[in-house]
Amino acid sequence: MKRFFRIVKSFWHDNHSTLLITMIVGGMSGALITVIFVFLEIGLNSWGSVADWFSGIATLLAVIVSLFLSSKKEKPKITVEYSGIAALMNRNGLYYCHSWSVYNYSNMPAKITVVGALISKKKHIILNENSKHIQNIIFNQTEYFIYNKIPISVESNGTSNILIKVGGLLEQLESPEMKDESCLKFYCKDNFNQWYFSKEFTCEEIIEMSKRAVEENNKYNTEF
């Protein structure tokens, strides 16, 4: 039974626009057929011309469908994957960055407008109006790697990368204000107000990964 409901939920998620339009058209068609049968049963003189009624119902149906379609703005189909910490070289030396890959599977370009991390004492971080225990760290422009600045464009049917230097987040996680926090989830948001989340990490995991990256970075820059 649970599997059946999961299938129904998935089908509704993928096809809800088509289903709603079908329901509206079906309902109005049923109403029209009912009116015609009523006309035939009680006589046309009491109700006026069938053509007039048909025209009125068709016009109402067209208005409802057009309003529904205009309210459904097309949105890009994007997935965002956190790739871990990547080593990057440029003429100024070696840098370690938190890295995300952004994939756009639609014909509509998009922009990533916000990148951050949600931090909490509790597991299973969910961002909603009741999330008072969650701290929200939004990465600022100085933390992005060189030319990788917000907003980050993602072309239609294209890919892009988000790169955040490890040092800033490490400092915040090791600050006294964060000593009791235990879980972290990265996120980003696009210009259509769609949110994308990474899997959940422990703060200790991210701190250890970042410390190793900083040590490697310092070692490399010292040697060269």
Coordinates of N, CA and C in Angstrom, one line a residue:
M1 N 0.8 -1.2 0.0 CA 0.0 0.0 0.0 C 0.9 1.3 0.0
K2 N 1.9 1.3 0.8 CA 2.8 2.4 0.9 C 3.5 2.7 -0.5
R3 N 3.8 1.5 -1.2 CA 4.5 1.7 -2.5 C 3.5 2.3 -3.5
F4 N 2.2 1.9 -3.4 CA 1.2 2.5 -4.2 C 1.1 4.0 -4.1
F5 N 1.0 4.4 -2.8 CA 0.9 5.8 -2.5 C 2.2 6.6 -3.0
R6 N 3.4 6.0 -2.9 CA 4.6 6.6 -3.4 C 4.5 6.8 -4.9
I7 N 4.0 5.8 -5.6 CA 3.9 5.9 -7.0 C 2.9 7.0 -7.4
V8 N 1.7 7.0 -6.7 CA 0.7 8.0 -7.0 C 1.3 9.4 -6.7
K9 N 2.0 9.6 -5.6 CA 2.6 10.9 -5.3 C 3.6 11.3 -6.3
S10 N 4.5 10.4 -6.8 CA 5.5 10.7 -7.8 C 4.8 11.1 -9.1
F11 N 3.7 10.3 -9.5 CA 3.0 10.6 -10.7 C 2.4 12.0 -10.6
W12 N 1.8 12.4 -9.5 CA 1.2 13.7 -9.3 C 2.2 14.8 -9.4
H13 N 3.4 14.6 -8.8 CA 4.5 15.6 -8.8 C 4.9 15.9 -10.2
D14 N 5.0 14.8 -11.0 CA 5.6 15.0 -12.4 C 4.5 15.5 -13.4
N15 N 3.2 15.2 -13.1 CA 2.2 15.5 -14.1 C 1.0 16.3 -13.5
H16 N 1.3 17.1 -12.4 CA 0.1 17.7 -11.8 C -0.5 18.8 -12.6
S17 N 0.3 19.5 -13.5 CA -0.3 20.5 -14.3 C -1.3 19.9 -15.3
T18 N -0.8 18.8 -16.0 CA -1.7 18.1 -17.0 C -2.9 17.6 -16.3
L19 N -2.8 17.0 -15.1 CA -3.9 16.4 -14.4 C -4.9 17.5 -14.1
L20 N -4.5 18.6 -13.6 CA -5.4 19.7 -13.2 C -6.2 20.2 -14.4
I21 N -5.5 20.4 -15.5 CA -6.1 20.9 -16.7 C -7.2 19.9 -17.1
T22 N -6.8 18.6 -17.1 CA -7.7 17.5 -17.5 C -9.0 17.5 -16.6
M23 N -8.7 17.7 -15.3 CA -9.9 17.7 -14.3 C -10.8 18.9 -14.6
I24 N -10.2 20.1 -14.9 CA -11.0 21.3 -15.2 C -11.8 21.1 -16.5
V25 N -11.2 20.6 -17.5 CA -11.8 20.4 -18.8 C -12.9 19.3 -18.6
G26 N -12.6 18.2 -17.9 CA -13.6 17.2 -17.7 C -14.8 17.6 -16.9
G27 N -14.5 18.4 -15.9 CA -15.6 18.9 -15.1 C -16.5 19.9 -15.8
M28 N -15.9 20.8 -16.6 CA -16.7 21.7 -17.4 C -17.5 21.0 -18.5
S29 N -16.9 19.9 -19.1 CA -17.5 19.2 -20.1 C -18.7 18.4 -19.6
G30 N -18.5 17.9 -18.4 CA -19.6 17.2 -17.7 C -20.8 18.2 -17.4
A31 N -20.4 19.4 -17.0 CA -21.5 20.4 -16.7 C -22.2 20.7 -17.9
L32 N -21.5 20.8 -19.0 CA -22.1 21.2 -20.3 C -23.1 20.1 -20.8
I33 N -22.7 18.9 -20.6 CA -23.5 17.7 -21.0 C -24.8 17.7 -20.2
T34 N -24.6 18.0 -18.9 CA -25.8 18.0 -17.9 C -26.7 19.1 -18.3
V35 N -26.2 20.3 -18.7 CA -27.1 21.4 -19.1 C -27.9 21.0 -20.3
I36 N -27.2 20.4 -21.3 CA -27.9 20.0 -22.5 C -29.0 19.0 -22.3
F37 N -28.8 18.0 -21.4 CA -29.8 17.1 -21.0 C -31.0 17.8 -20.3
V38 N -30.7 18.8 -19.5 CA -31.7 19.5 -18.8 C -32.6 20.3 -19.8
F39 N -31.9 20.9 -20.8 CA -32.6 21.6 -21.9 C -33.6 20.7 -22.6
L40 N -33.1 19.5 -22.9 CA -33.9 18.6 -23.7 C -35.1 18.1 -22.9
E41 N -34.9 18.0 -21.6 CA -35.9 17.5 -20.7 C -37.0 18.5 -20.4
I42 N -36.7 19.8 -20.2 CA -37.7 20.8 -19.8 C -38.1 21.7 -20.9
G43 N -37.3 21.7 -22.0 CA -37.7 22.6 -23.1 C -36.7 23.7 -23.2
L44 N -36.5 24.2 -24.4 CA -35.5 25.2 -24.6 C -36.0 26.6 -24.4
N45 N -37.3 26.8 -24.5 CA -37.9 28.1 -24.4 C -37.6 28.8 -23.1
S46 N -37.6 27.9 -22.0 CA -37.4 28.5 -20.7 C -36.0 28.9 -20.4
W47 N -35.0 28.5 -21.2 CA -33.6 28.7 -20.8 C -32.9 29.5 -21.9
G48 N -33.4 29.6 -23.1 CA -32.7 30.4 -24.1 C -32.0 29.4 -25.1
S49 N -31.2 30.0 -25.9 CA -30.5 29.2 -27.0 C -29.4 28.3 -26.4
V50 N -29.3 27.1 -26.9 CA -28.2 26.2 -26.5 C -26.9 26.7 -27.0
A51 N -26.9 27.3 -28.1 CA -25.7 27.9 -28.7 C -25.1 29.0 -27.7
D52 N -26.0 29.8 -27.2 CA -25.6 30.9 -26.3 C -25.0 30.2 -25.0
W53 N -25.6 29.2 -24.5 CA -25.1 28.6 -23.3 C -23.8 27.9 -23.6
F54 N -23.7 27.2 -24.7 CA -22.5 26.6 -25.1 C -21.3 27.6 -25.2
S55 N -21.6 28.7 -25.9 CA -20.6 29.7 -26.0 C -20.1 30.3 -24.7
G56 N -21.1 30.5 -23.8 CA -20.7 31.0 -22.5 C -19.9 30.1 -21.7
I57 N -20.2 28.8 -21.7 CA -19.5 27.8 -20.9 C -18.1 27.6 -21.5
A58 N -18.0 27.6 -22.9 CA -16.7 27.5 -23.5 C -15.8 28.7 -23.2
T59 N -16.4 29.9 -23.2 CA -15.6 31.1 -22.8 C -15.1 31.0 -21.4
L60 N -15.9 30.6 -20.5 CA -15.5 30.4 -19.1 C -14.4 29.4 -18.9
L61 N -14.5 28.3 -19.7 CA -13.5 27.2 -19.6 C -12.2 27.8 -20.1
A62 N -12.2 28.5 -21.2 CA -11.0 29.1 -21.8 C -10.3 30.1 -20.8
V63 N -11.1 30.9 -20.2 CA -10.6 31.8 -19.2 C -9.9 31.1 -18.0
I64 N -10.6 30.0 -17.5 CA -10.0 29.3 -16.4 C -8.7 28.6 -16.7
V65 N -8.7 28.0 -17.9 CA -7.4 27.3 -18.3 C -6.3 28.3 -18.6
S66 N -6.6 29.5 -19.2 CA -5.6 30.5 -19.5 C -5.0 31.1 -18.2
L67 N -5.9 31.3 -17.2 CA -5.4 31.8 -15.9 C -4.6 30.8 -15.2
F68 N -4.9 29.6 -15.3 CA -4.1 28.5 -14.7 C -2.7 28.4 -15.3
L69 N -2.7 28.4 -16.6 CA -1.4 28.3 -17.3 C -0.6 29.5 -17.1
S70 N -1.2 30.7 -17.0 CA -0.4 31.9 -16.8 C 0.2 32.0 -15.4
S71 N -0.4 31.3 -14.5 CA 0.1 31.3 -13.1 C 1.2 30.2 -12.9
K72 N 1.4 29.3 -13.9 CA 2.4 28.3 -13.8 C 3.6 28.7 -14.6
K73 N 4.5 29.5 -14.0 CA 5.7 30.0 -14.7 C 6.6 28.8 -14.9
E74 N 7.2 28.7 -16.0 CA 8.1 27.7 -16.3 C 9.4 27.9 -15.5
K75 N 9.9 26.8 -14.9 CA 11.1 26.9 -14.1 C 12.1 25.9 -14.6
P76 N 13.4 26.2 -14.4 CA 14.4 25.3 -14.9 C 14.5 24.0 -14.0
K77 N 14.9 22.9 -14.6 CA 15.1 21.7 -13.8 C 16.5 21.5 -13.5
I78 N 16.9 21.8 -12.2 CA 18.2 21.9 -11.8 C 18.5 20.9 -10.7
T79 N 19.7 20.3 -10.7 CA 20.2 19.5 -9.6 C 21.5 20.1 -9.2
V80 N 21.7 20.0 -7.9 CA 23.0 20.6 -7.3 C 23.6 19.5 -6.5
E81 N 24.9 19.2 -6.7 CA 25.6 18.1 -6.0 C 26.8 18.7 -5.3
Y82 N 26.9 18.5 -4.0 CA 28.1 18.9 -3.3 C 29.2 17.9 -3.5
S83 N 30.3 18.3 -4.0 CA 31.4 17.4 -4.5 C 32.5 17.3 -3.4
G84 N 32.4 18.0 -2.3 CA 33.5 17.9 -1.3 C 34.5 19.0 -1.5
I85 N 35.7 18.8 -1.0 CA 36.7 19.9 -1.1 C 37.6 19.6 -2.3
A86 N 37.8 20.6 -3.2 CA 38.6 20.5 -4.4 C 39.9 21.4 -4.3
A87 N 41.0 20.9 -4.8 CA 42.2 21.7 -4.9 C 42.3 22.4 -6.2
L88 N 42.5 23.7 -6.2 CA 42.5 24.5 -7.4 C 43.8 25.3 -7.5
M89 N 44.3 25.5 -8.7 CA 45.5 26.2 -8.9 C 45.3 27.5 -9.7
N90 N 45.9 28.6 -9.4 CA 46.0 29.7 -10.3 C 47.3 30.4 -10.1
R91 N 47.6 31.5 -10.7 CA 48.9 32.1 -10.7 C 49.3 32.5 -9.3
N92 N 48.4 32.7 -8.4 CA 48.7 33.1 -7.0 C 49.0 31.9 -6.0
G93 N 48.8 30.7 -6.5 CA 49.1 29.6 -5.7 C 48.0 28.5 -5.7
L94 N 48.0 27.7 -4.6 CA 47.0 26.6 -4.5 C 45.9 27.0 -3.5
Y95 N 44.7 26.7 -3.9 CA 43.5 27.0 -3.0 C 42.7 25.7 -2.9
Y96 N 42.1 25.6 -1.7 CA 41.2 24.5 -1.4 C 39.8 25.1 -1.2
C97 N 38.8 24.5 -1.9 CA 37.5 25.1 -1.9 C 36.4 24.0 -1.7
H98 N 35.3 24.4 -1.0 CA 34.1 23.6 -1.1 C 33.6 23.7 -2.5
S99 N 33.2 22.6 -3.1 CA 32.8 22.6 -4.5 C 31.4 22.0 -4.7
W100 N 30.6 22.6 -5.5 CA 29.3 22.1 -5.9 C 29.3 22.1 -7.5
S101 N 28.6 21.1 -8.0 CA 28.3 21.0 -9.4 C 26.8 21.3 -9.6
V102 N 26.5 22.2 -10.6 CA 25.1 22.6 -10.8 C 24.8 22.1 -12.2
Y103 N 23.7 21.3 -12.4 CA 23.3 20.8 -13.7 C 21.9 21.3 -14.0
N104 N 21.8 21.9 -15.2 CA 20.6 22.4 -15.7 C 20.0 21.5 -16.8
Y105 N 18.9 20.8 -16.5 CA 18.4 19.9 -17.5 C 17.2 20.5 -18.3
S106 N 17.1 21.8 -18.4 CA 16.0 22.4 -19.1 C 16.5 23.4 -20.1
N107 N 15.6 24.0 -20.9 CA 15.9 24.9 -21.9 C 15.9 26.4 -21.4
M108 N 15.8 26.5 -20.1 CA 15.7 27.8 -19.4 C 16.9 28.1 -18.6
P109 N 17.7 29.2 -18.9 CA 18.8 29.5 -18.1 C 18.4 29.9 -16.7
A110 N 19.3 29.8 -15.7 CA 19.0 30.2 -14.3 C 20.3 30.8 -13.7
K111 N 20.1 31.3 -12.5 CA 21.2 31.9 -11.8 C 21.2 31.4 -10.3
I112 N 22.3 31.0 -9.8 CA 22.4 30.7 -8.3 C 22.6 32.0 -7.6
T113 N 21.7 32.4 -6.7 CA 21.8 33.7 -6.1 C 22.3 33.7 -4.7
V114 N 22.1 32.6 -4.0 CA 22.6 32.5 -2.6 C 23.2 31.1 -2.4
V115 N 24.3 31.1 -1.7 CA 24.9 29.8 -1.2 C 25.2 29.9 0.3
G116 N 24.9 28.9 1.0 CA 25.2 29.0 2.5 C 25.2 27.6 3.1
A117 N 25.1 27.6 4.4 CA 25.1 26.4 5.2 C 24.2 26.6 6.4
L118 N 23.4 25.5 6.6 CA 22.5 25.5 7.8 C 23.1 24.7 8.9
I119 N 23.2 25.2 10.1 CA 23.9 24.5 11.2 C 23.0 24.4 12.4
S120 N 23.0 23.2 13.0 CA 22.0 22.9 14.1 C 22.6 22.0 15.1
K121 N 22.0 22.0 16.3 CA 22.4 21.0 17.3 C 21.7 19.7 17.1
K122 N 20.6 19.7 16.3 CA 19.9 18.5 16.1 C 20.1 17.9 14.7
K123 N 19.9 16.6 14.5 CA 20.0 16.0 13.2 C 18.8 16.2 12.4
H124 N 18.8 15.9 11.1 CA 17.7 16.0 10.2 C 17.2 17.4 10.1
I125 N 18.1 18.3 9.6 CA 17.9 19.7 9.5 C 16.8 19.9 8.4
I126 N 15.7 20.6 8.8 CA 14.7 21.0 7.9 C 14.4 22.5 8.1
L127 N 14.5 23.3 7.0 CA 14.3 24.7 7.0 C 12.8 25.1 6.9
N128 N 12.2 25.6 7.9 CA 10.8 26.1 7.8 C 10.6 27.2 8.9
E129 N 9.4 27.6 9.0 CA 9.1 28.8 9.9 C 9.4 28.4 11.4
N130 N 9.4 27.2 11.7 CA 9.7 26.8 13.1 C 11.1 26.4 13.4
S131 N 12.0 26.7 12.5 CA 13.4 26.3 12.6 C 14.2 27.4 13.4
K132 N 13.8 27.6 14.6 CA 14.5 28.6 15.4 C 15.9 28.2 15.9
H133 N 16.1 26.9 16.0 CA 17.3 26.4 16.5 C 18.4 26.3 15.4
I134 N 18.1 26.7 14.2 CA 19.0 26.5 13.0 C 19.7 27.9 12.8
Q135 N 21.1 27.8 12.7 CA 21.8 29.0 12.3 C 22.1 28.9 10.8
N136 N 21.9 30.1 10.1 CA 22.1 30.2 8.7 C 23.3 31.0 8.4
I137 N 24.3 30.4 7.8 CA 25.5 31.1 7.3 C 25.4 31.3 5.8
I138 N 25.4 32.5 5.4 CA 25.4 32.9 4.0 C 26.8 33.3 3.6
F139 N 27.4 32.6 2.6 CA 28.7 33.0 2.2 C 28.7 34.3 1.5
N140 N 29.7 35.2 1.8 CA 29.8 36.5 1.2 C 30.8 36.4 0.0
Q141 N 30.8 37.5 -0.7 CA 31.6 37.5 -2.0 C 33.0 37.2 -1.8
T142 N 33.6 37.6 -0.7 CA 35.1 37.5 -0.5 C 35.4 36.0 -0.3
E143 N 34.4 35.1 0.0 CA 34.7 33.7 0.2 C 34.7 32.9 -1.0
Y144 N 34.2 33.5 -2.1 CA 34.2 32.8 -3.4 C 35.5 32.7 -4.1
F145 N 35.8 31.7 -4.8 CA 37.1 31.5 -5.4 C 37.2 32.4 -6.7
I146 N 38.1 33.4 -6.6 CA 38.5 34.3 -7.7 C 37.3 34.8 -8.4
Y147 N 37.0 34.3 -9.7 CA 36.0 34.9 -10.5 C 34.6 34.2 -10.3
N148 N 34.6 33.2 -9.4 CA 33.4 32.5 -9.2 C 32.5 33.3 -8.2
K149 N 31.8 34.3 -8.7 CA 31.0 35.2 -7.9 C 29.5 35.0 -8.1
I150 N 28.7 35.4 -7.0 CA 27.3 35.4 -7.1 C 26.8 36.7 -7.8
P151 N 25.8 36.6 -8.7 CA 25.1 35.3 -9.1 C 25.9 34.5 -10.1
I152 N 25.7 33.2 -9.9 CA 26.5 32.3 -10.8 C 25.5 31.8 -11.9
S153 N 25.8 32.1 -13.1 CA 24.9 31.7 -14.3 C 25.0 30.2 -14.6
V154 N 23.9 29.6 -14.9 CA 23.8 28.2 -15.3 C 23.0 28.2 -16.6
E155 N 23.7 28.0 -17.7 CA 23.1 28.1 -19.0 C 22.1 27.0 -19.2
S156 N 21.2 27.1 -20.2 CA 20.2 26.0 -20.5 C 21.0 24.8 -20.9
N157 N 20.6 23.6 -20.4 CA 21.2 22.4 -20.7 C 22.7 22.4 -20.5
G158 N 23.1 23.2 -19.5 CA 24.6 23.3 -19.2 C 24.9 23.0 -17.7
T159 N 26.2 23.2 -17.4 CA 26.6 22.9 -16.0 C 27.4 24.1 -15.6
S160 N 27.6 24.2 -14.3 CA 28.4 25.3 -13.7 C 28.9 24.8 -12.3
N161 N 29.9 25.5 -11.8 CA 30.5 25.1 -10.5 C 30.4 26.3 -9.5
I162 N 30.2 25.9 -8.2 CA 30.3 26.9 -7.1 C 31.5 26.5 -6.3
L163 N 32.3 27.5 -6.0 CA 33.6 27.3 -5.3 C 33.7 28.2 -4.2
I164 N 33.8 27.7 -2.9 CA 33.9 28.5 -1.7 C 35.2 28.2 -1.0
K165 N 36.0 29.1 -0.7 CA 37.3 28.8 0.0 C 37.0 28.3 1.4
V166 N 37.8 27.3 1.8 CA 37.4 26.6 3.1 C 37.7 27.4 4.3
G167 N 38.6 28.4 4.3 CA 39.0 29.1 5.5 C 37.9 29.8 6.3
G168 N 37.0 30.5 5.5 CA 36.0 31.3 6.2 C 35.0 30.5 7.0
L169 N 34.6 29.4 6.4 CA 33.6 28.5 7.1 C 34.3 27.8 8.3
L170 N 35.6 27.4 8.1 CA 36.3 26.8 9.2 C 36.4 27.7 10.4
E171 N 36.7 28.9 10.2 CA 36.8 29.9 11.3 C 35.5 30.0 12.0
Q172 N 34.4 30.0 11.3 CA 33.1 30.2 11.9 C 32.7 28.9 12.7
L173 N 33.0 27.7 12.2 CA 32.7 26.5 12.9 C 33.5 26.3 14.1
E174 N 34.7 26.9 14.2 CA 35.5 26.8 15.4 C 35.3 27.9 16.3
S175 N 34.4 28.8 16.0 CA 34.2 30.0 16.9 C 33.4 29.5 18.2
P176 N 33.5 30.2 19.3 CA 32.8 29.8 20.5 C 31.3 29.7 20.3
E177 N 30.7 30.6 19.4 CA 29.3 30.6 19.2 C 28.8 29.2 18.6
M178 N 29.7 28.5 18.0 CA 29.4 27.3 17.3 C 29.7 26.0 18.0
K179 N 30.2 26.1 19.3 CA 30.8 25.0 20.0 C 29.8 23.9 20.2
D180 N 28.5 24.3 20.4 CA 27.5 23.3 20.7 C 26.8 22.7 19.4
E181 N 27.1 23.3 18.3 CA 26.4 22.8 17.0 C 27.1 21.5 16.6
S182 N 26.2 20.6 16.0 CA 26.7 19.3 15.6 C 26.5 18.9 14.2
C183 N 25.5 19.5 13.5 CA 25.1 19.1 12.2 C 25.1 20.2 11.2
L184 N 25.4 19.9 9.9 CA 25.5 21.0 8.9 C 25.0 20.4 7.6
K185 N 24.3 21.3 6.9 CA 23.8 21.0 5.6 C 24.0 22.2 4.6
F186 N 24.7 22.0 3.5 CA 24.9 23.1 2.6 C 23.6 23.3 1.7
Y187 N 23.5 24.5 1.3 CA 22.3 24.8 0.4 C 22.6 25.9 -0.6
C188 N 21.8 26.0 -1.6 CA 21.9 27.1 -2.5 C 20.5 27.4 -3.0
K189 N 20.3 28.6 -3.5 CA 18.9 29.0 -4.0 C 19.1 29.7 -5.4
D190 N 18.1 29.5 -6.3 CA 18.3 30.1 -7.6 C 17.3 31.3 -7.7
N191 N 17.3 32.0 -8.9 CA 16.6 33.2 -9.1 C 15.1 32.9 -9.2
F192 N 14.7 31.6 -9.2 CA 13.3 31.2 -9.2 C 12.8 30.8 -7.8
N193 N 13.6 31.1 -6.8 CA 13.3 30.9 -5.4 C 13.2 29.4 -5.1
Q194 N 13.9 28.6 -5.9 CA 14.0 27.1 -5.7 C 15.2 26.8 -4.8
W195 N 15.1 26.0 -3.8 CA 16.2 25.6 -2.9 C 16.7 24.3 -3.2
Y196 N 18.0 24.1 -3.0 CA 18.7 22.8 -3.2 C 19.6 22.6 -2.0
F197 N 19.6 21.3 -1.5 CA 20.3 21.0 -0.3 C 21.3 19.8 -0.6
S198 N 22.4 19.8 0.2 CA 23.3 18.7 0.2 C 22.8 17.7 1.2
K199 N 23.5 16.6 1.2 CA 23.2 15.6 2.3 C 23.7 16.3 3.6
E200 N 23.4 15.7 4.7 CA 23.7 16.2 6.0 C 25.1 15.7 6.5
F201 N 25.9 16.6 7.0 CA 27.2 16.3 7.6 C 27.2 16.6 9.1
T202 N 28.2 16.0 9.8 CA 28.5 16.5 11.1 C 29.4 17.7 11.0
C203 N 29.3 18.6 11.9 CA 30.3 19.7 11.9 C 31.7 19.3 12.0
E204 N 31.9 18.2 12.8 CA 33.2 17.6 13.0 C 33.8 17.2 11.7
E205 N 33.0 16.5 10.8 CA 33.5 16.1 9.5 C 34.0 17.2 8.7
I206 N 33.2 18.3 8.6 CA 33.6 19.5 7.8 C 34.8 20.1 8.4
I207 N 34.9 20.2 9.7 CA 36.1 20.8 10.4 C 37.3 20.0 10.1
E208 N 37.3 18.7 10.2 CA 38.4 17.9 9.9 C 38.8 18.0 8.4
M209 N 37.9 17.9 7.5 CA 38.2 18.0 6.1 C 38.8 19.4 5.8
S210 N 38.3 20.4 6.4 CA 38.8 21.8 6.2 C 40.2 22.0 6.7
K211 N 40.5 21.4 7.9 CA 41.8 21.5 8.6 C 42.8 20.8 7.7
R212 N 42.5 19.6 7.2 CA 43.5 18.9 6.3 C 43.8 19.8 5.1
A213 N 42.7 20.4 4.5 CA 42.9 21.2 3.3 C 43.8 22.4 3.6
V214 N 43.5 23.1 4.8 CA 44.3 24.2 5.1 C 45.8 23.8 5.4
E215 N 46.0 22.7 6.0 CA 47.4 22.2 6.2 C 48.1 22.0 4.9
E216 N 47.4 21.3 4.0 CA 48.0 21.1 2.7 C 48.3 22.4 1.9
N217 N 47.4 23.3 2.1 CA 47.5 24.6 1.4 C 48.7 25.3 1.9
N218 N 48.9 25.3 3.3 CA 50.0 26.0 3.9 C 51.3 25.3 3.5
K219 N 51.3 24.0 3.5 CA 52.5 23.3 3.2 C 53.0 23.6 1.7
Y220 N 52.0 23.6 0.8 CA 52.3 23.8 -0.6 C 52.9 25.2 -0.7
N221 N 52.2 26.2 -0.2 CA 52.7 27.6 -0.3 C 54.0 27.9 0.3
T222 N 54.3 27.1 1.4 CA 55.6 27.2 2.1 C 56.7 26.7 1.2
E223 N 56.4 25.5 0.5 CA 57.4 24.9 -0.3 C 57.7 25.6 -1.6
F224 N 56.7 26.3 -2.1 CA 56.9 27.0 -3.4 C 56.8 28.5 -3.2

